[in-house]
CSV table of C-alpha atoms and ligand atoms in Angstrom, one decimal:
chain,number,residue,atom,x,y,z
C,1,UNK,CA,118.7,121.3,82.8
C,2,UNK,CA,116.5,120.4,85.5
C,3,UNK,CA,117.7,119.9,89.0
C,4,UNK,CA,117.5,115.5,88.5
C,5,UNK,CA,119.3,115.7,85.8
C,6,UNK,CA,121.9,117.3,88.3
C,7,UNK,CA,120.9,115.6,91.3
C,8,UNK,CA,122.2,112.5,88.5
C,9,UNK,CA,125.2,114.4,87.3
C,10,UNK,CA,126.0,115.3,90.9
C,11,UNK,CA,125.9,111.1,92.3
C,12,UNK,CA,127.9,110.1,89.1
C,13,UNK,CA,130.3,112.8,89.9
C,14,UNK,CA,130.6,111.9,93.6
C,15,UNK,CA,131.2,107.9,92.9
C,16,UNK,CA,134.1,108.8,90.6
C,17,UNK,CA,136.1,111.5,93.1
C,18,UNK,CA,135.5,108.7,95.7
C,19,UNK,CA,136.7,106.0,94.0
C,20,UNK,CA,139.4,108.3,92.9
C,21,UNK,CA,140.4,109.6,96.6
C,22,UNK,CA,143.5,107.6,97.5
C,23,UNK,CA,144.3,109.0,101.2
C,24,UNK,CA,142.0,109.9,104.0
C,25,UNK,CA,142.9,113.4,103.6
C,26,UNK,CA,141.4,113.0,99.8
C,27,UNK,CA,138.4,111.6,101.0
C,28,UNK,CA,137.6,114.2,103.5
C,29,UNK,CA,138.2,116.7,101.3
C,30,UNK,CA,135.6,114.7,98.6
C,31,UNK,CA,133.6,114.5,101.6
C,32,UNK,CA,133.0,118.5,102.7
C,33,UNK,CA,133.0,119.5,99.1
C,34,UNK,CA,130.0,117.3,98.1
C,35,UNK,CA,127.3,117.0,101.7
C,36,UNK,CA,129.2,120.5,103.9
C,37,UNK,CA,127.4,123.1,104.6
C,38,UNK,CA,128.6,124.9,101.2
C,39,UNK,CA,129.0,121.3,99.4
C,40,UNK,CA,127.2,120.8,96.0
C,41,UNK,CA,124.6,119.0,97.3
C,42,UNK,CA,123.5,121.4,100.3
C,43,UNK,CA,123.9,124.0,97.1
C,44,UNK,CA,121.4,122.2,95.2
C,45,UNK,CA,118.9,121.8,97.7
C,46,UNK,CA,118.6,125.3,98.4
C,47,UNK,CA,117.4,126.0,94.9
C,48,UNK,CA,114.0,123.3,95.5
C,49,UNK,CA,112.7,126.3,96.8
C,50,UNK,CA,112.1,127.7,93.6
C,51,UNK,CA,110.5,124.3,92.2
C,52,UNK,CA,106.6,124.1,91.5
C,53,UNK,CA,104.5,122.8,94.4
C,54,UNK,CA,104.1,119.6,92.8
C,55,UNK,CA,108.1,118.8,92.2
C,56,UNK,CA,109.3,119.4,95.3
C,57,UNK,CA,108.9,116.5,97.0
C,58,UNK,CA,109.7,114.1,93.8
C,59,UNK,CA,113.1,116.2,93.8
C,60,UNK,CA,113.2,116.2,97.6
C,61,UNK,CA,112.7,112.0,97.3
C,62,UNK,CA,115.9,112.5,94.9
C,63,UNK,CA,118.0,114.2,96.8
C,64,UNK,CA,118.0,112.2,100.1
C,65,UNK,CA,118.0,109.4,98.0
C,66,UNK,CA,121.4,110.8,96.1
C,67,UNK,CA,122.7,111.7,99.7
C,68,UNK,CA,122.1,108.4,100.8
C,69,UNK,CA,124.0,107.1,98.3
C,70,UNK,CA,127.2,110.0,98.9
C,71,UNK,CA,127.1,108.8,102.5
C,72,UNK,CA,126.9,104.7,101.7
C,73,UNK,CA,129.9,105.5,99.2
C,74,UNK,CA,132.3,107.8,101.5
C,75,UNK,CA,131.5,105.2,104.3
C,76,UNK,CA,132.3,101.5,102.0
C,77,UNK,CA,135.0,103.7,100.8
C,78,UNK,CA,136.8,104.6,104.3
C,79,UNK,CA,136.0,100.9,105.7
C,80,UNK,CA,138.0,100.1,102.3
C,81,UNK,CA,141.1,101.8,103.3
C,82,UNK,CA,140.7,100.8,106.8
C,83,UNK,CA,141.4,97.3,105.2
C,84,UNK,CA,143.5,98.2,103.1
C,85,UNK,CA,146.2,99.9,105.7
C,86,UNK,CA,145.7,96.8,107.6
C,87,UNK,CA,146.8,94.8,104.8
C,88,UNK,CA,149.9,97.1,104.7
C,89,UNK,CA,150.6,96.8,107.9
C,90,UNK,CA,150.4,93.2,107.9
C,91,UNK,CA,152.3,92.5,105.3
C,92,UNK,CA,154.8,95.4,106.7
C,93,UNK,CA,155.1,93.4,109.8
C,94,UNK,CA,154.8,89.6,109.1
C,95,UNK,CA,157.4,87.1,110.9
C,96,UNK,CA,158.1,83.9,109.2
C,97,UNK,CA,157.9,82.0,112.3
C,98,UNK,CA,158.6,78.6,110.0
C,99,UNK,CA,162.2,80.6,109.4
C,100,UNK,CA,165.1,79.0,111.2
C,101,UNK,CA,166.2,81.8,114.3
C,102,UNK,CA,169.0,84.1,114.2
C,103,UNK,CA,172.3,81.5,116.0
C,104,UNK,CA,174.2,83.0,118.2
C,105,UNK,CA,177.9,83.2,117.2
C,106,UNK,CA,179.0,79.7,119.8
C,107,UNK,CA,182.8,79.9,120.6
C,108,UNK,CA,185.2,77.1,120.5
C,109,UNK,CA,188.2,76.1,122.3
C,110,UNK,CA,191.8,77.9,121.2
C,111,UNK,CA,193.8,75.8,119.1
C,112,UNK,CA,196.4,75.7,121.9
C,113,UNK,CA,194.1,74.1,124.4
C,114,UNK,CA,192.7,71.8,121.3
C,115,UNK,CA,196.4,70.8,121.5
C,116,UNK,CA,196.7,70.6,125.4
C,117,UNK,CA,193.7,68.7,125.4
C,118,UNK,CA,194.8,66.2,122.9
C,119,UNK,CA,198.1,65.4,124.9
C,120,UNK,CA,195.9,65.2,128.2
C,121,UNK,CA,194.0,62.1,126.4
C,122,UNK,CA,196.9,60.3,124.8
C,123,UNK,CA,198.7,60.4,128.2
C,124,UNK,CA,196.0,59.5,130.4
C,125,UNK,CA,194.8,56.7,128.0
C,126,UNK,CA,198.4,55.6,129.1
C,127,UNK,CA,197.6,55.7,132.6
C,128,UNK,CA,199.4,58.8,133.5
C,129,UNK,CA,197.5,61.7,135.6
C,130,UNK,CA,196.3,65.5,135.0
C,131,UNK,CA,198.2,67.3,138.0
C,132,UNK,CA,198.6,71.2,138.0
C,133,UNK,CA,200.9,73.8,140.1
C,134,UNK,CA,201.5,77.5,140.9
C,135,UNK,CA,202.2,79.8,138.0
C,136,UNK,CA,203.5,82.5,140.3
C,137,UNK,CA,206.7,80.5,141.6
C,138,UNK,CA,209.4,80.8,143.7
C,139,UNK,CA,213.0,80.7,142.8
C,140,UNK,CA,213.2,77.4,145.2
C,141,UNK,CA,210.3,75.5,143.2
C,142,UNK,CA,211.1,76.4,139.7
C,143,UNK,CA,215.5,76.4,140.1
C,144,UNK,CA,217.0,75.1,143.5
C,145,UNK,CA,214.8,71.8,143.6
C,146,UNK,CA,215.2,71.4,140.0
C,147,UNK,CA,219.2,71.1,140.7
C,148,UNK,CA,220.1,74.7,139.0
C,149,UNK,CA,223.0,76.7,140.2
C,150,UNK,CA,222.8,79.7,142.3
C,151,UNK,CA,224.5,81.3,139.6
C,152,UNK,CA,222.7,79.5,136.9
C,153,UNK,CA,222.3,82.0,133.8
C,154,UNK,CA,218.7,81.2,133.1
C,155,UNK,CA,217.9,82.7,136.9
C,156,UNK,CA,218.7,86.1,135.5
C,157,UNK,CA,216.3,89.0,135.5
C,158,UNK,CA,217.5,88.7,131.3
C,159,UNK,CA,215.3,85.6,131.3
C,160,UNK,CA,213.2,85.6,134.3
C,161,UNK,CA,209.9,88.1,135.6
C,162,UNK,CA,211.1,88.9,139.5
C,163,UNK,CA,207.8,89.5,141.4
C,164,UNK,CA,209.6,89.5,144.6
C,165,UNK,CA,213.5,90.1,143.9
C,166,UNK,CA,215.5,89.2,146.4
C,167,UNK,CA,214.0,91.6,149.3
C,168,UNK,CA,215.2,90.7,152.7
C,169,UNK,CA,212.6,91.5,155.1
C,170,UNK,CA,210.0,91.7,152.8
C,171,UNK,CA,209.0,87.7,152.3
C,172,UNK,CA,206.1,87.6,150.9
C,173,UNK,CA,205.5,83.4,149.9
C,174,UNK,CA,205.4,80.9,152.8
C,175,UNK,CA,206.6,78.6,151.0
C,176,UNK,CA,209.8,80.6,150.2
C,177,UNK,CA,209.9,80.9,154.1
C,178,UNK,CA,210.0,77.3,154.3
C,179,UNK,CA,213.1,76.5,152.2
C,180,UNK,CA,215.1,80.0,152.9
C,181,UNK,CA,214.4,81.6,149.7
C,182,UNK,CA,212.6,85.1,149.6
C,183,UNK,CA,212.5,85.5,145.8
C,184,UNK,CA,209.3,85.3,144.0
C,185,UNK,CA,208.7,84.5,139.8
C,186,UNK,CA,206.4,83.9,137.3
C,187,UNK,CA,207.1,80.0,136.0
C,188,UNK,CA,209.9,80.0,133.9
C,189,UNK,CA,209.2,76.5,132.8
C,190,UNK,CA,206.4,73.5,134.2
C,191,UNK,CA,208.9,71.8,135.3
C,192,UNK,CA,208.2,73.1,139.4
C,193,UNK,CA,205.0,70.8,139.5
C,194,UNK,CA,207.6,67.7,139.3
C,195,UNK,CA,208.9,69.0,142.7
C,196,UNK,CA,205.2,70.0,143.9
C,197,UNK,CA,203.7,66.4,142.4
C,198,UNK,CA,206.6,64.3,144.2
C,199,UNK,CA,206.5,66.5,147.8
C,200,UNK,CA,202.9,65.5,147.8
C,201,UNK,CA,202.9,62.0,146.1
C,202,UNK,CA,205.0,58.9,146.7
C,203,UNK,CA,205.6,57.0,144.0
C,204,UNK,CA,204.8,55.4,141.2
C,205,UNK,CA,204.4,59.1,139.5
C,206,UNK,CA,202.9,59.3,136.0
C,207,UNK,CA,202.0,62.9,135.3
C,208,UNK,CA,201.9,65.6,132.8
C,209,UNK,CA,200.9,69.0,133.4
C,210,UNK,CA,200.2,71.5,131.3
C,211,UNK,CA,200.1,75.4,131.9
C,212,UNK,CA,201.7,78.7,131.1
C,213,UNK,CA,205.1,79.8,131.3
C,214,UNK,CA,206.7,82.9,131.0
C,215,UNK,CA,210.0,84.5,129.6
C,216,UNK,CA,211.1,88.2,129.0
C,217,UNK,CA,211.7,87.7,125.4
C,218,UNK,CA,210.0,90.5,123.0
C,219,UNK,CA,207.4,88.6,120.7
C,220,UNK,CA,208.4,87.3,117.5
C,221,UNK,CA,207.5,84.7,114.9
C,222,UNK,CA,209.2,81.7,117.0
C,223,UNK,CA,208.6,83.5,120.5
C,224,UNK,CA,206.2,84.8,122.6
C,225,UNK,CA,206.6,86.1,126.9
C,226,UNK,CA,203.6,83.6,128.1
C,227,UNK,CA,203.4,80.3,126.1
C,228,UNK,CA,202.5,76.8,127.3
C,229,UNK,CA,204.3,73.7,128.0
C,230,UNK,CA,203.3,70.3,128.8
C,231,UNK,CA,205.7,69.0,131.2
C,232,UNK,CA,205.7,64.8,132.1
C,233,UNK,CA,206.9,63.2,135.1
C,234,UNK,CA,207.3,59.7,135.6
C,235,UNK,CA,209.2,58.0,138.8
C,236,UNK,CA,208.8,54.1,139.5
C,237,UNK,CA,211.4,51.2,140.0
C,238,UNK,CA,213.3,49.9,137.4
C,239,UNK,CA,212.5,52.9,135.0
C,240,UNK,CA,214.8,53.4,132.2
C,241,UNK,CA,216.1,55.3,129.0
C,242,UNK,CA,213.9,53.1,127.0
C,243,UNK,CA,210.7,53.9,129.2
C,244,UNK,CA,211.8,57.3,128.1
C,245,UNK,CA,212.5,56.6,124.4
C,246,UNK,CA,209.5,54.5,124.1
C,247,UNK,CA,206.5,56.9,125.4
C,248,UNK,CA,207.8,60.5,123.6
C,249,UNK,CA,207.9,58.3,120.5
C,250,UNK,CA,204.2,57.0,120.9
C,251,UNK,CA,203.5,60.1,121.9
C,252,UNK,CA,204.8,61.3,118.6
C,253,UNK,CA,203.1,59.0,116.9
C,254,UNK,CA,199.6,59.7,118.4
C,255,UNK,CA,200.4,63.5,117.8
C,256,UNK,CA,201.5,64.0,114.3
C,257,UNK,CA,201.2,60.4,112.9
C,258,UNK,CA,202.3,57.0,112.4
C,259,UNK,CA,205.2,58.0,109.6
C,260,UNK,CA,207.1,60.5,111.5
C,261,UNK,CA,210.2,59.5,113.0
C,262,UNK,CA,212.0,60.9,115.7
C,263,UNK,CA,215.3,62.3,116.8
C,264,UNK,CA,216.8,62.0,120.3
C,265,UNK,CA,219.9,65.0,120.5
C,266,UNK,CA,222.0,65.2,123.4
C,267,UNK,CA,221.5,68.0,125.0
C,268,UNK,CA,221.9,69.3,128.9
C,269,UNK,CA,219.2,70.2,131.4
C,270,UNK,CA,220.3,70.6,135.5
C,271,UNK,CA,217.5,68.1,136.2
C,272,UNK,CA,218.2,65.3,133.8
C,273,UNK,CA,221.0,63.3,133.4
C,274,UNK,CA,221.7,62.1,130.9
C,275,UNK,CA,219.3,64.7,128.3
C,276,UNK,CA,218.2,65.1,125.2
C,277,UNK,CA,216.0,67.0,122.9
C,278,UNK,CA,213.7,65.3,120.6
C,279,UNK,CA,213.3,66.8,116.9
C,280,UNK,CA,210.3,65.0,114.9
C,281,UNK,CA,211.0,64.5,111.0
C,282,UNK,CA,209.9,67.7,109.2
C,283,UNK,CA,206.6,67.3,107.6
C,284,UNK,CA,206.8,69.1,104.5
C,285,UNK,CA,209.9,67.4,103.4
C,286,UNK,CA,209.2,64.5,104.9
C,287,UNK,CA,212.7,64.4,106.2
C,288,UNK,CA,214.7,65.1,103.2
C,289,UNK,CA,215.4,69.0,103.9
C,290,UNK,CA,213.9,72.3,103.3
C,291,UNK,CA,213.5,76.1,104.5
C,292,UNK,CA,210.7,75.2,106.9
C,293,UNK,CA,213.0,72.8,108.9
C,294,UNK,CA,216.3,75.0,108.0
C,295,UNK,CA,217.1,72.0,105.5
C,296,UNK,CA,217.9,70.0,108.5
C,297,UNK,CA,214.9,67.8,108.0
C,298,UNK,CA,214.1,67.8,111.4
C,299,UNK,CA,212.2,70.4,113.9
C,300,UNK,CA,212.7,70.1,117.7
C,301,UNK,CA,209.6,70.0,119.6
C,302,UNK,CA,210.4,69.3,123.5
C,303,UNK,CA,213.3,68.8,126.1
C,304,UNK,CA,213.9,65.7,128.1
C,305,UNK,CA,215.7,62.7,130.1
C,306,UNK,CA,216.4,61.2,133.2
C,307,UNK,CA,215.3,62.5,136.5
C,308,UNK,CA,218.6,64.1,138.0
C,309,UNK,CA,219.2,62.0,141.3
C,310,UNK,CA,219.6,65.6,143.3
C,311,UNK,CA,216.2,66.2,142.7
C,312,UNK,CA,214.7,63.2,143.9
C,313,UNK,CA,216.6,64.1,147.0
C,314,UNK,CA,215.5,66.9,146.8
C,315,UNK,CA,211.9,65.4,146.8
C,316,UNK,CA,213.0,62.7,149.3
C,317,UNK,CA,212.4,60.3,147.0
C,318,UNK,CA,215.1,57.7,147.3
C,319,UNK,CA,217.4,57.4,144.5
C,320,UNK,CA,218.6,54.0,145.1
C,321,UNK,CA,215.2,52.8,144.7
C,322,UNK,CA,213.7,54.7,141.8
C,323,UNK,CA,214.4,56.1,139.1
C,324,UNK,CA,212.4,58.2,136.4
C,325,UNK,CA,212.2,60.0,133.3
C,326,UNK,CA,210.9,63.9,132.7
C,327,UNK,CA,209.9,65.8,129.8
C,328,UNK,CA,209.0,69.2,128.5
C,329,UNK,CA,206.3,69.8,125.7
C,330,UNK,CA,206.0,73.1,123.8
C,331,UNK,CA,202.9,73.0,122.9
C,332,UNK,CA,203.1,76.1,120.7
C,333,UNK,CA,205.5,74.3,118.8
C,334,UNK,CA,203.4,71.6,118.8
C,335,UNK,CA,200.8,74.1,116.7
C,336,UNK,CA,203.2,75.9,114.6
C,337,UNK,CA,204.6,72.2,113.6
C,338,UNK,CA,201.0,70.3,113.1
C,339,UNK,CA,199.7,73.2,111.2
C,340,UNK,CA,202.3,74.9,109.6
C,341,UNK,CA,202.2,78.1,111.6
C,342,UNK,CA,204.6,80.9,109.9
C,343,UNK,CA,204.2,83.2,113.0
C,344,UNK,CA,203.5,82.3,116.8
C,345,UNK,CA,202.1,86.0,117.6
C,346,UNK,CA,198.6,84.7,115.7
C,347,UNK,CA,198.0,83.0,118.4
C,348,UNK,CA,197.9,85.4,121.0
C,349,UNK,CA,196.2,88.9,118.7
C,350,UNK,CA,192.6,87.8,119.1
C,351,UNK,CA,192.6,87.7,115.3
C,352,UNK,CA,189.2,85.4,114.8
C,353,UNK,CA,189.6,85.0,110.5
C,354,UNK,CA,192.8,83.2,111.9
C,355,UNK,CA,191.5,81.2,114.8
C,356,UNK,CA,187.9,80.2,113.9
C,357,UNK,CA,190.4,77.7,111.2
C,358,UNK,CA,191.0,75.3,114.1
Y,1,LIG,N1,211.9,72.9,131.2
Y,1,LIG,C1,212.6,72.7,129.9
Y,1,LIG,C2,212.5,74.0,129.2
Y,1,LIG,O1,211.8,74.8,129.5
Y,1,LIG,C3,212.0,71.6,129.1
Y,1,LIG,C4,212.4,70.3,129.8
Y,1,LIG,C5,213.5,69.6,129.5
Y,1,LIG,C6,211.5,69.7,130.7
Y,1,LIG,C7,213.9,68.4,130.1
Y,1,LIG,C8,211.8,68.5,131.3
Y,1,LIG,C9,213.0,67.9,131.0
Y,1,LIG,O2,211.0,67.9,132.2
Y,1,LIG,O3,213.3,66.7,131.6
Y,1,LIG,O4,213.2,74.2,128.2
């Protein structure tokens, strides 16, 4: 075999392992093997030395030629892969910038300020105002004014968080200063902002105020230590039962619906007189009797009546002029009752599969 026909054999050879390398490494390797210093190339060259005169430089014409070619194919080949690991790494990286963005998770309000909220509108759409008040309390603001007894049961440490208890000498509220009472609370009830809202405000008083409250009862299905009331105030002349009787009952109606009817119970409060709680016709039942509503039909939702005339004294608001009605909204019950709630501690765990249903 002469050295063209391996010179031939040699190019054919080369285009194949070239085409054939798949990583740079490969290539290289293809590379060293067929132009390096000991490659098959260099090898064959060596041996024109032992061609005729007249052959060498055809052969020599050949060969550069053949290592033109090695070189044009190792180079197209690496600008090849070049492209091609560009490619990859395109199509490795590409954003879809047409795809809609990532939302962040947006909160919403907690069912029981979906509920406060609602209460705010159907009273102020009544003409009644928003009016707030001290949760920390004292014992003047949230029993004395509101015509309890010294001895008054609900006043007990059983039923009430002491923050200041009792402590001569150590006073710590002004306004406990003020009226001669040194014992400091959490809100047992909202029913201190009517004394608050009627020291600062002559009448006509339409208010409600909602806000937390807080008992020492362990948590349970129908109780929880902090839960919310609404409370409503209302003082003007000539105010009567039926004032009373007519507003909780629209306000019953905007609540839970036209068909529900309402209950007025006697009941006693120290700062009504007379006073009543209000049960609204049980909604799964409709009234007729089952386990949700104790097969009474009915599920008591808030406290109410009329404005004790000791505590508009209290207020110095005069009692031969006005008169007014008050009332007390649980607005947990409000929840538990509107949407069936079996257990008043999922409102308080944090739990969101239970919350995001609102
Ligand atoms: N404060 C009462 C309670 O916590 C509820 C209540 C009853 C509020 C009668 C009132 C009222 O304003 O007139 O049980």
């Amino acid at each position: 075999m002469s050295l063209i026909d391996d010179l031939e054999a040699l190019e054919t050879q080369a285009k194949e392992r070239i085409a054939e390398a798949s990583t740079q490494e490969k290539l290289e390797a293809a590379r060293v093997a067929l132009l390096g210093r000991k490659g098959e190339l260099t090898g064959l060259m060596r041996m024109m030395g032992k061609l005729d005169q007249a052959e060498r430089p055809v052969v020599g014409k050949r060969a550069n030629e053949v290592r033109a070619a090695v070189e044009g194919l190792l180079e197209s080949r690496i600008a090849e892969m070049k492209q091609e690991a560009t490619r990859a790494r395109l199509a490795a990286e590409a954003v879809d910038v047409t795809l809609p963005g990532a939302r962040p998770a947006i909160g919403h309000q907690h069912l029981i300020h979906q509920i406060i909220e609602e209460a705010e509108d159907i009273f102020t759409g009544i003409g009644y105002t928003v009016e707030s008040g001290p949760q920390v309390e004292t014992t003047y603001y949230n029993f004395t004014a509101l015509n309890a007894p010294m001895d008054h049961p609900s006043r007990s440490a059983r039923d009430t968080f002491y923050v200041v208890d009792n402590n001569p000498g150590g006073v710590s509220h002004p306004e406990a200063h003020a009226h001669g009472e040194s014992d400091v609370i959490l809100r047992t009830q909202t029913s201190g902002v009517q004394v608050h809202v009627m020291e600062r405000q002559k009448p006509p008083i339409y208010m409600i105020c909602p806000g937390s409250v807080y008992r020492p009862d362990t948590a349970d299905a129908c109780h929880l230590p902090q839960f919310n009331q609404i409370e409503g105030l209302v003082v003007d002349e000539g105010i009567t039962f039926g004032d009373l009787k007519g507003t909780l009952d629209y306000f019953v109606k905007q609540m839970f619906g036209e068909e529900r009817k309402t209950r007025y119970r006697p009941h006693f409060f120290p700062f009504t007189e007379p006073s009543c709680e209000v049960d609204v016709s049980c909604h799964i039942c409709g009234g007729k009797g089952c386990p949700f509503c104790k097969h009474s039909g009915w599920i008591e939702i808030l406290g109410c009546g009329m404005v004790d005339p000791n505590v508009l004294v209290n207020c110095g608001i005069d009692p031969e002029r006005y008169s007014g009605f008050a009332f007390g909204i649980g607005a947990e019950r409000v929840a538990a009752l509107r949407y069936d709630l079996p257990d008043l501690r999922t409102l308080m765990t944090g739990d969101m599969r239970f919350l995001n249903q609102f």
